């Protein structure tokens, strides 16, 4: 079943249509503490939201775990949810990932709708059917592929975001530009965060989602082409997991941005990616995201985390690299020495 992605001009009208097309003897809305405070007020007065049961879990990625998942299952069960009930996930990637997994597994699967409220969730987490939770210190270690019936994208929520969260989502858009084409990449590296144009950003969000949607439709279960979406993520996830272990969690998009710098460096070394494109992209990322707090002493741990990546086979670290903008080379490998050089390049700043 293809999920319907709606770029909404009128959130209430879009919600009414989406709910009417889903099974819904009862409707539940999942938020975290942050989205309940900032985003739920934009929906709570709508007529279609008057009979819903609200479920709220603790915020931040550190709570994307089995404990929060059990809390959602428990609330659905106590709220009288059946196989014909509907869960609406209102929040960032943490909420859409965990809520999607809860819906996909409760009573062997109930319908769910995603309403992403962060730029990151709009262009990444809520589209493509990946759901899951973190486990044993590893990102998204447990999960299933399950499509939301509807994903409703409304830029109404962008004004609730601070600059770091805006930047976090933008990193995934930058990745989509790199794997898509020169025109899209050039517009993305030319965008100003000092004076953001939200009309331009809304159009770019639509284009970004279209890139991901096209790739996911061609390869829904990540057997081949969909691995292109992993650009920046092998190194990025390791940096993100390391930061979480250190007790200083990092926004996902910042880790991806650093991963893009490292993996474009590897692309220059391994697949002849143009050096000037690396320099331009790295300059944009360093100005917007700075550099991560890692040292040479952290490299063994980072390499260990990369070896746990789900894309690997037989313990060999796998990368999606670029020969040029829009020209993705899948299943590339690099030596530990080359990876350490890439980490050096990320830290140079």
Coordinates of C-alpha atoms in Angstrom, one line a residue:
X1 CA 0.0 0.0 0.0
X2 CA 1.5 3.3 -1.1
X3 CA 1.5 5.9 1.6
X4 CA -0.2 9.2 0.7
X5 CA 2.1 12.2 1.2
X6 CA 0.1 15.4 1.5
X7 CA 1.8 18.8 1.3
X8 CA -1.0 20.6 3.1
X9 CA -2.2 24.1 2.7
X10 CA -5.0 23.6 5.2
X11 CA -4.1 21.2 8.0
X12 CA -7.6 20.7 9.3
X13 CA -9.0 19.8 5.9
X14 CA -6.1 17.5 5.2
X15 CA -6.6 15.7 8.6
X16 CA -10.4 15.3 8.1
X17 CA -9.8 13.6 4.7
X18 CA -7.0 11.4 6.0
X19 CA -9.0 10.3 9.1
X20 CA -12.0 9.5 6.9
X21 CA -9.9 7.1 4.8
X22 CA -8.5 5.2 7.7
X23 CA -10.1 2.7 10.0
X24 CA -11.0 4.6 13.2
X25 CA -13.4 3.3 15.8
X26 CA -11.1 5.2 18.2
X27 CA -8.5 7.8 17.4
X28 CA -5.3 8.3 19.5
X29 CA -2.7 11.0 19.1
X30 CA 0.9 10.4 20.2
X31 CA 3.0 13.4 21.2
X32 CA 6.1 13.9 23.3
X33 CA 6.3 16.5 26.0
X34 CA 7.8 19.1 23.7
X35 CA 5.3 18.6 20.8
X36 CA 2.4 18.5 23.3
X37 CA 3.4 22.0 24.5
X38 CA 4.4 23.6 21.1
X39 CA 2.4 21.7 18.4
X40 CA -0.7 20.1 19.9
X41 CA -2.3 23.6 20.5
X42 CA -2.4 24.0 16.7
X43 CA -4.7 21.0 16.4
X44 CA -6.5 20.7 19.7
X45 CA -9.4 23.1 18.8
X46 CA -10.1 21.3 15.5
X47 CA -13.5 19.6 15.4
X48 CA -11.9 16.3 14.2
X49 CA -9.7 16.2 17.3
X50 CA -12.4 16.6 20.0
X51 CA -12.9 12.9 20.7
X52 CA -9.2 11.7 20.6
X53 CA -7.2 10.2 23.4
X54 CA -3.8 11.9 23.8
X55 CA -0.8 9.8 24.7
X56 CA 2.4 11.7 25.7
X57 CA 5.9 10.2 26.1
X58 CA 9.1 11.8 27.3
X59 CA 10.9 14.0 24.7
X60 CA 14.4 13.5 23.0
X61 CA 16.0 10.6 21.3
X62 CA 17.3 9.1 24.5
X63 CA 13.7 8.1 25.2
X64 CA 13.2 6.3 21.9
X65 CA 13.4 3.1 23.7
X66 CA 11.5 0.0 24.8
X67 CA 10.2 1.7 27.9
X68 CA 8.5 4.5 25.9
X69 CA 7.2 1.9 23.4
X70 CA 5.6 -0.1 26.3
X71 CA 4.0 3.1 27.5
X72 CA 2.3 3.6 24.2
X73 CA 1.1 0.0 23.9
X74 CA -0.2 0.2 27.5
X75 CA -2.1 3.5 26.8
X76 CA -3.6 2.0 23.6
X77 CA -4.7 -1.1 25.5
X78 CA -6.1 0.8 28.5
X79 CA -7.8 3.2 26.1
X80 CA -9.7 0.4 24.5
X81 CA -7.9 0.4 21.1
X82 CA -8.9 -2.4 18.7
X83 CA -7.5 -3.6 15.4
X84 CA -9.7 -0.9 13.8
X85 CA -8.3 2.0 15.8
X86 CA -6.1 4.8 14.4
X87 CA -2.9 6.3 15.8
X88 CA -1.8 9.8 14.7
X89 CA 1.9 10.5 15.4
X90 CA 2.4 14.3 16.0
X91 CA 6.1 15.1 16.4
X92 CA 9.6 14.8 15.2
X93 CA 11.4 11.7 14.0
X94 CA 11.5 10.2 17.4
X95 CA 7.7 10.2 17.7
X96 CA 7.1 9.1 14.1
X97 CA 9.6 6.3 14.4
X98 CA 8.4 5.0 17.8
X99 CA 4.7 5.6 17.1
X100 CA 4.9 3.9 13.7
X101 CA 6.5 0.9 15.3
X102 CA 3.9 0.9 18.1
X103 CA 1.1 1.0 15.5
X104 CA 2.7 -1.7 13.3
X105 CA 2.9 -4.1 16.2
X106 CA -0.2 -3.4 18.3
X107 CA -2.8 -6.1 17.5
X108 CA -0.5 -7.1 14.6
X109 CA -0.9 -3.6 13.1
X110 CA -3.3 -0.7 13.2
X111 CA -3.5 2.3 10.8
X112 CA -1.4 5.3 11.5
X113 CA -0.9 8.9 10.2
X114 CA 2.3 10.8 10.6
X115 CA 2.2 14.6 11.1
X116 CA 5.9 15.5 11.3
X117 CA 6.6 18.7 13.2
X118 CA 10.3 19.2 12.7
X119 CA 12.1 19.8 9.4
X120 CA 14.1 16.6 9.9
X121 CA 11.0 14.5 10.2
X122 CA 9.3 16.2 7.2
X123 CA 12.1 15.4 4.8
X124 CA 13.4 12.2 6.4
X125 CA 11.9 10.2 9.3
X126 CA 8.2 10.3 8.5
X127 CA 8.6 9.2 4.8
X128 CA 9.7 5.8 3.7
X129 CA 8.2 3.3 6.1
X130 CA 11.1 2.9 8.5
X131 CA 10.0 2.6 12.2
X132 CA 11.8 1.5 15.3
X133 CA 13.5 2.2 18.6
X134 CA 17.1 2.4 19.9
X135 CA 18.4 -0.6 21.8
X136 CA 21.7 -1.4 23.6
X137 CA 23.1 2.1 22.8
X138 CA 22.5 1.5 19.0
X139 CA 20.3 3.7 16.8
X140 CA 17.1 2.1 15.4
X141 CA 18.4 -1.4 16.3
X142 CA 14.8 -2.8 16.5
X143 CA 12.1 -2.0 14.1
X144 CA 10.0 -2.9 11.0
X145 CA 9.1 -1.4 7.7
X146 CA 5.6 -0.1 7.9
X147 CA 4.0 2.7 5.9
X148 CA 1.8 5.4 7.4
X149 CA -1.5 5.6 5.6
X150 CA -0.9 9.3 5.3
X151 CA 2.0 11.7 5.9
X152 CA 0.7 15.3 6.3
X153 CA 3.4 17.9 5.8
X154 CA 2.5 21.3 7.1
X155 CA 5.0 24.1 7.4
X156 CA 2.7 25.6 10.1
X157 CA 5.1 23.9 12.5
X158 CA 8.3 25.3 11.3
X159 CA 7.8 28.5 13.4
X160 CA 8.1 26.2 16.5
X161 CA 11.7 25.3 15.7
X162 CA 14.8 26.8 17.0
X163 CA 17.8 27.3 14.6
X164 CA 19.6 24.1 15.7
X165 CA 16.5 22.0 14.8
X166 CA 16.1 23.8 11.5
X167 CA 19.7 23.1 10.7
X168 CA 19.3 19.5 11.7
X169 CA 16.5 18.8 9.2
X170 CA 18.4 20.8 6.5
X171 CA 21.3 18.3 6.6
X172 CA 19.0 15.6 5.2
X173 CA 17.8 18.0 2.5
X174 CA 21.5 18.7 1.6
X175 CA 22.0 14.9 1.3
X176 CA 19.0 14.7 -1.0
X177 CA 20.5 17.4 -3.2
X178 CA 23.9 15.7 -3.4
X179 CA 22.3 12.4 -4.5
X180 CA 19.9 14.1 -6.9
X181 CA 21.3 16.8 -9.1
X182 CA 23.6 19.9 -9.4
X183 CA 20.8 22.5 -9.5
X184 CA 19.2 21.2 -6.3
X185 CA 22.6 21.0 -4.5
X186 CA 23.6 24.5 -5.7
X187 CA 20.4 26.0 -4.3
X188 CA 20.9 24.2 -1.0
X189 CA 24.5 25.3 -0.4
X190 CA 23.5 28.8 -1.4
X191 CA 20.7 29.1 1.3
X192 CA 21.2 31.6 4.1
X193 CA 20.4 30.5 7.7
X194 CA 21.0 34.1 8.9
X195 CA 17.9 35.3 7.0
X196 CA 15.9 32.2 6.1
X197 CA 13.3 32.6 3.4
X198 CA 10.4 30.3 4.6
X199 CA 8.6 30.5 1.2
X200 CA 11.7 29.2 -0.5
X201 CA 12.2 26.6 2.2
X202 CA 8.7 25.3 1.8
X203 CA 9.3 24.7 -1.9
X204 CA 12.7 23.1 -1.2
X205 CA 11.0 20.8 1.4
X206 CA 8.6 19.6 -1.3
X207 CA 11.5 18.9 -3.7
X208 CA 13.4 17.1 -1.0
X209 CA 10.5 14.8 -0.1
X210 CA 10.0 14.0 -3.8
X211 CA 13.6 12.8 -4.1
X212 CA 13.2 10.4 -1.1
X213 CA 9.8 9.2 -2.2
X214 CA 11.1 8.4 -5.7
X215 CA 14.0 6.3 -4.3
X216 CA 11.8 4.6 -1.7
X217 CA 9.2 3.6 -4.2
X218 CA 11.9 2.0 -6.4
X219 CA 13.4 0.1 -3.5
X220 CA 11.1 -0.1 -0.5
X221 CA 13.1 -2.5 1.6
X222 CA 16.6 -1.2 1.0
X223 CA 17.9 -4.0 -1.2
X224 CA 19.8 -1.7 -3.5
X225 CA 19.1 1.9 -4.7
X226 CA 17.6 3.0 -1.4
X227 CA 21.1 2.7 0.1
X228 CA 21.8 6.0 -1.7
X229 CA 19.9 7.6 1.2
X230 CA 22.6 6.4 3.5
X231 CA 25.1 8.9 2.2
X232 CA 26.7 10.6 5.3
X233 CA 25.1 8.1 7.7
X234 CA 27.8 5.4 8.2
X235 CA 30.1 8.0 9.8
X236 CA 27.2 10.2 11.0
X237 CA 25.4 7.4 13.0
X238 CA 28.7 6.5 14.7
X239 CA 29.3 10.1 15.7
X240 CA 25.7 10.4 16.9
X241 CA 25.9 7.1 19.0
X242 CA 29.2 8.2 20.4
X243 CA 27.8 11.5 21.5
X244 CA 24.9 9.7 23.2
X245 CA 27.2 7.4 25.0
X246 CA 29.2 10.4 26.2
X247 CA 26.1 11.9 27.8
X248 CA 26.0 14.8 25.4
X249 CA 23.3 13.8 22.8
X250 CA 23.7 15.5 19.3
X251 CA 20.9 16.3 17.0
X252 CA 20.7 13.7 14.2
X253 CA 21.1 16.2 11.4
X254 CA 24.3 17.6 12.9
X255 CA 25.8 14.1 12.9
X256 CA 24.7 13.5 9.3
X257 CA 26.3 16.9 8.3
X258 CA 29.6 15.8 9.8
X259 CA 29.1 12.4 8.2
X260 CA 28.6 14.1 4.8
X261 CA 31.9 15.9 5.1
X262 CA 33.7 12.6 6.0
X263 CA 32.0 10.6 3.3
X264 CA 32.5 13.2 0.6
X265 CA 36.2 13.1 1.5
X266 CA 36.2 9.3 1.1
X267 CA 34.4 9.9 -2.3
X268 CA 37.3 12.1 -3.4
X269 CA 39.7 9.3 -2.5
X270 CA 37.8 6.3 -3.7
X271 CA 35.4 7.4 -6.5
X272 CA 37.0 10.6 -7.9
X273 CA 34.3 13.0 -6.5
X274 CA 35.3 16.6 -7.6
X275 CA 37.5 18.3 -5.0
X276 CA 35.8 21.7 -5.5
X277 CA 32.4 20.2 -4.7
X278 CA 33.8 18.7 -1.5
X279 CA 35.3 22.1 -0.5
X280 CA 32.0 24.0 -1.2
X281 CA 29.9 21.5 0.7
X282 CA 32.3 21.3 3.6
X283 CA 32.6 25.1 3.9
X284 CA 28.7 25.4 4.0
X285 CA 28.5 22.7 6.7
X286 CA 31.3 24.1 8.8
X287 CA 29.8 27.5 8.8
X288 CA 26.3 26.2 9.7
X289 CA 27.2 23.3 12.0
X290 CA 30.7 23.8 13.3
X291 CA 32.8 20.7 14.0
X292 CA 32.1 17.7 16.3
X293 CA 33.9 17.4 19.7
X294 CA 35.9 14.3 18.8
X295 CA 39.7 13.6 19.1
X296 CA 42.1 11.0 17.7
X297 CA 41.6 9.0 20.9
X298 CA 38.0 8.5 20.0
X299 CA 38.7 6.9 16.6
X300 CA 38.8 3.2 17.8
X301 CA 35.4 3.6 19.4
X302 CA 33.9 5.4 16.3
X303 CA 35.3 2.6 14.1
X304 CA 33.7 0.0 16.4
X305 CA 30.3 1.8 16.2
X306 CA 30.6 1.9 12.3
X307 CA 31.1 -1.9 12.3
X308 CA 27.6 -2.3 14.0
X309 CA 25.9 -0.4 11.1
X310 CA 23.0 -2.3 9.6
X311 CA 24.3 -1.8 6.0
X312 CA 27.4 -3.9 6.7
X313 CA 28.0 -7.5 5.6
X314 CA 30.5 -9.8 7.4
X315 CA 31.9 -7.0 9.6
X316 CA 33.1 -4.9 6.5
X317 CA 32.1 -1.3 6.8
X318 CA 30.0 -0.3 3.9
X319 CA 29.6 3.2 2.5
X320 CA 27.3 4.9 -0.1
X321 CA 29.7 7.3 -1.9
X322 CA 29.5 9.7 -4.8
X323 CA 31.4 9.8 -8.1
X324 CA 29.7 13.2 -8.8
X325 CA 26.6 15.0 -7.7
X326 CA 23.7 12.7 -8.5
X327 CA 26.1 9.7 -9.3
X328 CA 25.9 7.4 -6.3
X329 CA 28.2 4.4 -5.9
X330 CA 26.8 1.8 -3.5
X331 CA 28.5 -0.8 -1.3
X332 CA 31.9 1.0 -1.2
X333 CA 34.5 0.0 1.3
X334 CA 37.4 1.9 2.9
X335 CA 40.4 0.9 5.0
X336 CA 40.6 1.9 8.7
X337 CA 43.4 4.3 7.7
X338 CA 41.2 6.0 5.1
X339 CA 38.4 6.3 7.6
X340 CA 40.7 7.9 10.1
X341 CA 41.8 10.4 7.5
X342 CA 38.2 11.2 6.8
X343 CA 37.7 11.8 10.6
X344 CA 40.7 14.1 10.5
X345 CA 39.2 16.1 7.7
X346 CA 35.9 16.4 9.6
X347 CA 37.8 17.8 12.6
X348 CA 39.9 20.3 10.7
X349 CA 37.2 23.0 10.7

